[in-house]
Short mmCIF file of C-alpha atoms in Angstrom, two decimals:
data_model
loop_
_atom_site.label_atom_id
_atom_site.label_comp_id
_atom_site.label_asym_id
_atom_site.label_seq_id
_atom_site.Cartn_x
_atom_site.Cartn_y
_atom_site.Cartn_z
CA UNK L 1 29.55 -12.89 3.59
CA UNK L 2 26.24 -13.20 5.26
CA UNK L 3 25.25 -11.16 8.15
CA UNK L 4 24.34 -14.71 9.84
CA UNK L 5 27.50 -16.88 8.88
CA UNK L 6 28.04 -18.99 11.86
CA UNK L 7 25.18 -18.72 13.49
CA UNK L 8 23.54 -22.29 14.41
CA UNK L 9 19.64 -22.36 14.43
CA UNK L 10 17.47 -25.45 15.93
CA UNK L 11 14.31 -25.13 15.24
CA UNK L 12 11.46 -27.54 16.59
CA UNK L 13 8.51 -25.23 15.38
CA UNK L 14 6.04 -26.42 12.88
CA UNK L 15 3.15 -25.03 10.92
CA UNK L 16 3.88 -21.44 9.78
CA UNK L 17 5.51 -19.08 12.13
CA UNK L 18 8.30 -20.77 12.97
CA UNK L 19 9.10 -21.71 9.07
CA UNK L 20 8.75 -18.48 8.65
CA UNK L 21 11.16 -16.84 11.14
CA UNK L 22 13.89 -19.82 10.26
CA UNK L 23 13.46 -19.41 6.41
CA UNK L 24 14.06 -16.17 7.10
CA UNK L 25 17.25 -16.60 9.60
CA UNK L 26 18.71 -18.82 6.82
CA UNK L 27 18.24 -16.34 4.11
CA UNK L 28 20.88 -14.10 6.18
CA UNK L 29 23.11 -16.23 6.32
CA UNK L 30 22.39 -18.90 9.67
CA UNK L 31 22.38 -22.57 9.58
CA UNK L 32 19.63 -24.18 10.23
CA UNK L 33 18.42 -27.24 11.69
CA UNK L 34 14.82 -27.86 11.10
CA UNK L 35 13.74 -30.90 13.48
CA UNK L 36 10.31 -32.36 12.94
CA UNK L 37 7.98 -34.68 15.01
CA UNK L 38 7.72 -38.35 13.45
CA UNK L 39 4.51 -36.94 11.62
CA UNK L 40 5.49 -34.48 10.01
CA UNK L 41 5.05 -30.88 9.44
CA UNK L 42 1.63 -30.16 9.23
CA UNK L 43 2.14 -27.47 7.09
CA UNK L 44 4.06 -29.35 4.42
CA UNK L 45 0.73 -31.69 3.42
CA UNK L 46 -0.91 -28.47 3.65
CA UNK L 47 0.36 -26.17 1.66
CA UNK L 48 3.76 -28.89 0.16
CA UNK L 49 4.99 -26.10 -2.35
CA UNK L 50 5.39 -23.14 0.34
CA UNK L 51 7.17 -25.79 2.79
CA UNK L 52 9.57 -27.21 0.42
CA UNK L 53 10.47 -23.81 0.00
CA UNK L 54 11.21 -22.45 3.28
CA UNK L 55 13.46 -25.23 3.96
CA UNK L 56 15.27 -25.57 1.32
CA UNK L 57 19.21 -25.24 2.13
CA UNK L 58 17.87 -26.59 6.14
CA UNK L 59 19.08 -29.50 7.38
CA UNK L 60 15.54 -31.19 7.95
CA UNK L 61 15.74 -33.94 10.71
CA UNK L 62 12.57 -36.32 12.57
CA UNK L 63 13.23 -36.85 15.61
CA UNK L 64 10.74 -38.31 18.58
CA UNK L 65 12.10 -35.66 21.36
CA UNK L 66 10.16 -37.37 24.25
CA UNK L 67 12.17 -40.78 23.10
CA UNK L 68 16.14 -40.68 25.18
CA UNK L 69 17.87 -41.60 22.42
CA UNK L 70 16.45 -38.88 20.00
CA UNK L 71 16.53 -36.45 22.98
CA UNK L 72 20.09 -37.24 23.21
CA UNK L 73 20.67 -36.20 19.69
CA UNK L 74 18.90 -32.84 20.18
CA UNK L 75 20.86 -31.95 22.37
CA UNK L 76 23.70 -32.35 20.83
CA UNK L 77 22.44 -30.35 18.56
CA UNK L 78 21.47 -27.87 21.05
CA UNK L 79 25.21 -27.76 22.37
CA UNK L 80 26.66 -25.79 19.84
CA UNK L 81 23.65 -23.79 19.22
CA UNK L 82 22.78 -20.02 19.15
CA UNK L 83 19.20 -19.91 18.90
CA UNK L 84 16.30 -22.73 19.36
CA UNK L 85 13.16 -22.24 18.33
CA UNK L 86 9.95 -23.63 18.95
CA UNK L 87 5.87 -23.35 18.86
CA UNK L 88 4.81 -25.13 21.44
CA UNK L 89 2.57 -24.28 24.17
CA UNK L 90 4.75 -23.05 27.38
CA UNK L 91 3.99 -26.30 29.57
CA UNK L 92 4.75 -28.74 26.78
CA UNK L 93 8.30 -26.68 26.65
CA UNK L 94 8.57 -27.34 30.58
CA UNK L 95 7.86 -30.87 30.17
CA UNK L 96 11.07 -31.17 27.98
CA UNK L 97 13.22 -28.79 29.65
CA UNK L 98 13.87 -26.11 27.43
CA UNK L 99 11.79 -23.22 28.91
CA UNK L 100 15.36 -21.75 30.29
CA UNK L 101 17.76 -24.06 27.93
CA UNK L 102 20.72 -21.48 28.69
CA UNK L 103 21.07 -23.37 31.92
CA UNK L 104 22.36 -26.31 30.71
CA UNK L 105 23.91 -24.80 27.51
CA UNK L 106 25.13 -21.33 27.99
CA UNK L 107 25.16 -19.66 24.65
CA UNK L 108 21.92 -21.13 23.42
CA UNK L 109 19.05 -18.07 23.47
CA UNK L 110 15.44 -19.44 22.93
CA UNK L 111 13.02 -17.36 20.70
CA UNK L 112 9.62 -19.00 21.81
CA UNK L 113 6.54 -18.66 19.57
CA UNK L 114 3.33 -18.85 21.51
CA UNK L 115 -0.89 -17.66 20.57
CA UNK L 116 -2.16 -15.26 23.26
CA UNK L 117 -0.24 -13.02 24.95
CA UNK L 118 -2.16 -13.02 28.23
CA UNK L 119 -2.33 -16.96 28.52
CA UNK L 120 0.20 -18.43 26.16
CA UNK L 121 -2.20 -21.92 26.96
CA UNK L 122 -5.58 -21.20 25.30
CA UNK L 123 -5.01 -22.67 22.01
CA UNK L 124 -5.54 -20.52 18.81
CA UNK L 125 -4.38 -19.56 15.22
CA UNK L 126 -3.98 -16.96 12.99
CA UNK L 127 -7.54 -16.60 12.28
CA UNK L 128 -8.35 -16.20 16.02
CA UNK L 129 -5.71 -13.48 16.79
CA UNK L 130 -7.13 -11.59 14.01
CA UNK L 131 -10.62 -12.12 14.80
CA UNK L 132 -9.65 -10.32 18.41
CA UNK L 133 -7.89 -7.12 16.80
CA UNK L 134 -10.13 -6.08 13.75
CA UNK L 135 -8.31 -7.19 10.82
CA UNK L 136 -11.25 -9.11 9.76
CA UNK L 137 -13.67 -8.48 7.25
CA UNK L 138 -16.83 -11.29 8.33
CA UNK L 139 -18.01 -13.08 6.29
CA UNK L 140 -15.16 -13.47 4.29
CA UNK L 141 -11.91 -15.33 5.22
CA UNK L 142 -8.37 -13.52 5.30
CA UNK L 143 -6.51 -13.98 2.25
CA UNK L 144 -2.99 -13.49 4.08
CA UNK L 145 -1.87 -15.04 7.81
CA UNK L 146 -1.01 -11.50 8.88
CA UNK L 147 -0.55 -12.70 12.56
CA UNK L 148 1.49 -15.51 11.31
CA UNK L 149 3.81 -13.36 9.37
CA UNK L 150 3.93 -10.41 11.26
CA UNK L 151 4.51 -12.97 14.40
CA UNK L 152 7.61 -14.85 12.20
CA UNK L 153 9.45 -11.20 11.71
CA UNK L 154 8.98 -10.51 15.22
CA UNK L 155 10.63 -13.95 16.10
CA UNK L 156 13.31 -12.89 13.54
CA UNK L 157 13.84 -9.42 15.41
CA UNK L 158 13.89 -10.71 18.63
CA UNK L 159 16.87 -13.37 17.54
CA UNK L 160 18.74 -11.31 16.45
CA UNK L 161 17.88 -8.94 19.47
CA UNK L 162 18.82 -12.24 21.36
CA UNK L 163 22.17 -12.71 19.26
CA UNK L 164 23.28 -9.08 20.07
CA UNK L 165 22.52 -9.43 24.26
CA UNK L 166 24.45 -12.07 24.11
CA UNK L 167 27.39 -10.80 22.52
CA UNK L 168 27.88 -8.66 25.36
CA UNK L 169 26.59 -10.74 28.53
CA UNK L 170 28.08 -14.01 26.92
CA UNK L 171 24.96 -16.23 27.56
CA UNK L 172 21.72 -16.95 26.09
CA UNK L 173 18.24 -16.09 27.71
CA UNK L 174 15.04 -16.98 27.01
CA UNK L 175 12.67 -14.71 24.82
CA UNK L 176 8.52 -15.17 24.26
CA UNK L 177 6.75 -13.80 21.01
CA UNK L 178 3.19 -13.56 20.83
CA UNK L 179 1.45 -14.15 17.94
CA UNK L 180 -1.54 -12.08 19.16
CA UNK L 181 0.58 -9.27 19.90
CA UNK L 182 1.30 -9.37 16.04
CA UNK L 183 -2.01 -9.02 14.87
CA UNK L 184 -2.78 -6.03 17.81
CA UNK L 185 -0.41 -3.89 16.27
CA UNK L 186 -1.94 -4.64 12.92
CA UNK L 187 -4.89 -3.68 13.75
CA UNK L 188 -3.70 -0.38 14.80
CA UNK L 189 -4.36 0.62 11.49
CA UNK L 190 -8.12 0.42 11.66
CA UNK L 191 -8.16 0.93 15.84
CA UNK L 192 -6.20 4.20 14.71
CA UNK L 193 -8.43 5.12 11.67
CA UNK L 194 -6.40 4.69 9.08
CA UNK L 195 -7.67 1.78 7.60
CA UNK L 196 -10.99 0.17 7.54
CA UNK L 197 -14.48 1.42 6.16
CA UNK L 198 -14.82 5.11 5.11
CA UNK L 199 -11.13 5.67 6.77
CA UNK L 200 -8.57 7.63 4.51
CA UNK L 201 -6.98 4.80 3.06
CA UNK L 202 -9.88 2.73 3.38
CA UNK L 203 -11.55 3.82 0.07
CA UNK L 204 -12.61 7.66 1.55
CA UNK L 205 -9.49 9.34 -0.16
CA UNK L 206 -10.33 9.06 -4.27
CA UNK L 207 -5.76 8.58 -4.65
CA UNK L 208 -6.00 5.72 -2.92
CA UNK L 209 -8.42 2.93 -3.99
CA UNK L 210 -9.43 -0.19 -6.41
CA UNK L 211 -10.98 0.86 -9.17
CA UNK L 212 -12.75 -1.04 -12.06
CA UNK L 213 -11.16 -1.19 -15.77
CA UNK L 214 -12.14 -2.91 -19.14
CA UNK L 215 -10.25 -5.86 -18.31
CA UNK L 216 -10.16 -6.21 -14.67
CA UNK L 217 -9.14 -4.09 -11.15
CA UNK L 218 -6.49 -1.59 -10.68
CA UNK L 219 -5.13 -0.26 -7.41
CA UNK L 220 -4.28 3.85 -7.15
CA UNK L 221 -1.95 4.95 -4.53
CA UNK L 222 -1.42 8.51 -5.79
CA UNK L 223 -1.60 9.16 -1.77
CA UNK L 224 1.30 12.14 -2.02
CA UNK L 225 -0.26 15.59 -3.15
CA UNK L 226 1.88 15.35 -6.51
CA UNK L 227 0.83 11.77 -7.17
CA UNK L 228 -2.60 12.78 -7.00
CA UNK L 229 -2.53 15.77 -8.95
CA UNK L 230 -0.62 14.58 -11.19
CA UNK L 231 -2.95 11.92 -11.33
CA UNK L 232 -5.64 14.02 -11.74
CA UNK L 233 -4.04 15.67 -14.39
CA UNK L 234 -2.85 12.28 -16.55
CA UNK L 235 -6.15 11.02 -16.72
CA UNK L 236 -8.27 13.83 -16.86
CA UNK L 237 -10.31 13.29 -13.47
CA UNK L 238 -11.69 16.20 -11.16
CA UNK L 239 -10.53 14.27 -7.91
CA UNK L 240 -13.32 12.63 -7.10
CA UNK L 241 -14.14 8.59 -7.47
CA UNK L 242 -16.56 8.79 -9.86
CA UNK L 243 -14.31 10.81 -12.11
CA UNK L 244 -11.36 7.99 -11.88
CA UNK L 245 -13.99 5.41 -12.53
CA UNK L 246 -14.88 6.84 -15.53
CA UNK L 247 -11.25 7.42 -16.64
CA UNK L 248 -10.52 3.93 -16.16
CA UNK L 249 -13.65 2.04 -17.12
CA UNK L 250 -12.45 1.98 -20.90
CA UNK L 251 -8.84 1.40 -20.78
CA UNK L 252 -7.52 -2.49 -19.65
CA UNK L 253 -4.86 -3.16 -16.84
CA UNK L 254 -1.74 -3.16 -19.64
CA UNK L 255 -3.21 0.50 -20.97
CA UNK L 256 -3.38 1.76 -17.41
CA UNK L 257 0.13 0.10 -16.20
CA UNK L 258 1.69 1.72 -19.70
CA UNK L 259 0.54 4.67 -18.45
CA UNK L 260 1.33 4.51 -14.82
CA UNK L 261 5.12 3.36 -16.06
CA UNK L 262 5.50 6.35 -18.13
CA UNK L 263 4.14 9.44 -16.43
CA UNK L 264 5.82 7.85 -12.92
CA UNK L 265 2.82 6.88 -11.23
CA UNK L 266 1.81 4.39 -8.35
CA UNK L 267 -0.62 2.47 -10.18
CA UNK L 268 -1.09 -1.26 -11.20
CA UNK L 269 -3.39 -3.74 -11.86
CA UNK L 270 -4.53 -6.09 -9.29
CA UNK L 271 -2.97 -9.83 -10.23
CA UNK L 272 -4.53 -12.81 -8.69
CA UNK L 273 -1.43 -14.87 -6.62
CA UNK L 274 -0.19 -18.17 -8.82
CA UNK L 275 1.65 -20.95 -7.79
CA UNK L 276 5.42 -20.86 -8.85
CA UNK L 277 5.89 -21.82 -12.92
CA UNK L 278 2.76 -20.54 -13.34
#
């Protein structure tokens, strides 16, 4: 069994968060109704692969939720749900009555996905958050949502959060995630010094680092004193970078992972994403 068996999930959230946070919900075990504006998911023209793939095994319905008929078959939906979520900005949510949905349906707990934490209104996306909290490095673009992903978990942790209050006050509540508040924490790890130019694990500790090979890039994380000396020791380096450069320069990624694999070692070589079959 599934920690989630049972559980019912609505979900009217598009693009990326939400998908994320249900996809995530189902994979433990919930059911879940995905309900979509007459256009569409945005995020299934966008990226089609990724979307067919977070809802597959949902129950994917379109539904014009400012229409009364299709309103009357969300909520009947709704009725027998645990959890709704949704994306929206908070006075769209308003508009259709489901800011405080436990009012009408008792059990039903609503994990709302908005931007900015201050002013849930002022429109933004992932790139924005992160532009706010230092995880940017201008001018290149991100190569991962972190806001958007971080954000989807923290929906996830708040439902079940939700799903345990309930359990012991028998009704649902209303809950708010903020996608901004994602990327703030984050960014913690540059605010804090951990990360980020010339930080310790921002290229200033020689065990931990990208390093050029014959063939490519490999990533070190011999971060533990025993990785690194005994990284130090496997490859013949005095602990600085310019000694690991020169013990990797000659030797490709499959050399260096061989290696790695057999004296127990965190290294790899750095492998550019693919789509699926690929």
């Amino acid at each position: 069994m599934q920690p989630l068996d049972g559980v019912e999930v609505v979900s009217l959230a598009v693009n990326l968060p939400g998908p994320l946070a249900a996809a995530r919900l189902a994979e433990l075990g919930a059911s879940v109704t995905k309900v979509e504006p007459p256009a569409g998911d945005p995020l299934a023209a966008a990226a089609p692969g990724w979307y067919e793939r977070l809802v597959a095994g949902q129950q994917v319905l379109s539904l014009d939720v400012k229409s009364p008929g299709d309103r009357a078959k969300l909520d009947e939906l709704l009725a027998t749900a645990d959890l709704l979520i949704t994306s929206m900005r908070p006075t769209a949510l308003v508009r259709l009555g489901l800011n405080q949905p436990q009012d009408r349906f008792s059990g039903l707990s609503l994990i709302e996905i908005v931007g900015h934490a201050a002013d849930p209104e002022v429109p933004g996306h992932d790139l924005n958050y992160q532009a706010v909290h230092g995880t940017l490095t201008p001018p290149q673009m991100p190569t991962v949502p972190i806001a958007d992903m971080l954000g989807a978990e923290r929906a996830v942790s708040t439902a079940l959060a939700a799903l345990v209050r309930r359990a012991n006050t028998g009704v649902g509540a209303p809950y708010r995630v903020a996608l901004e508040e994602a990327a703030a924490r984050a960014g913690d790890a540059v605010r804090y010094r951990l990360m980020g130019p010339a930080a310790v694990l921002g290229g200033a500790f020689p065990g931990y680092g990208i390093y050029p090979c014959a063939d490519g890039y490999v990533a070190l994380g011999a971060v533990e004193p025993h990785f690194f000396m005994k990284a130090v020791e496997v490859f013949g380096a005095t602990g600085d970078h310019r000694s690991f450069q020169e013990a990797f320069a000659g030797r490709t990624i499959a050399e260096l992972e061989a290696i790695a694999e057999r004296e127990d070692l965190p290294l790899n070589g750095i492998h550019l994403a693919q789509a699926p079959g690929k």
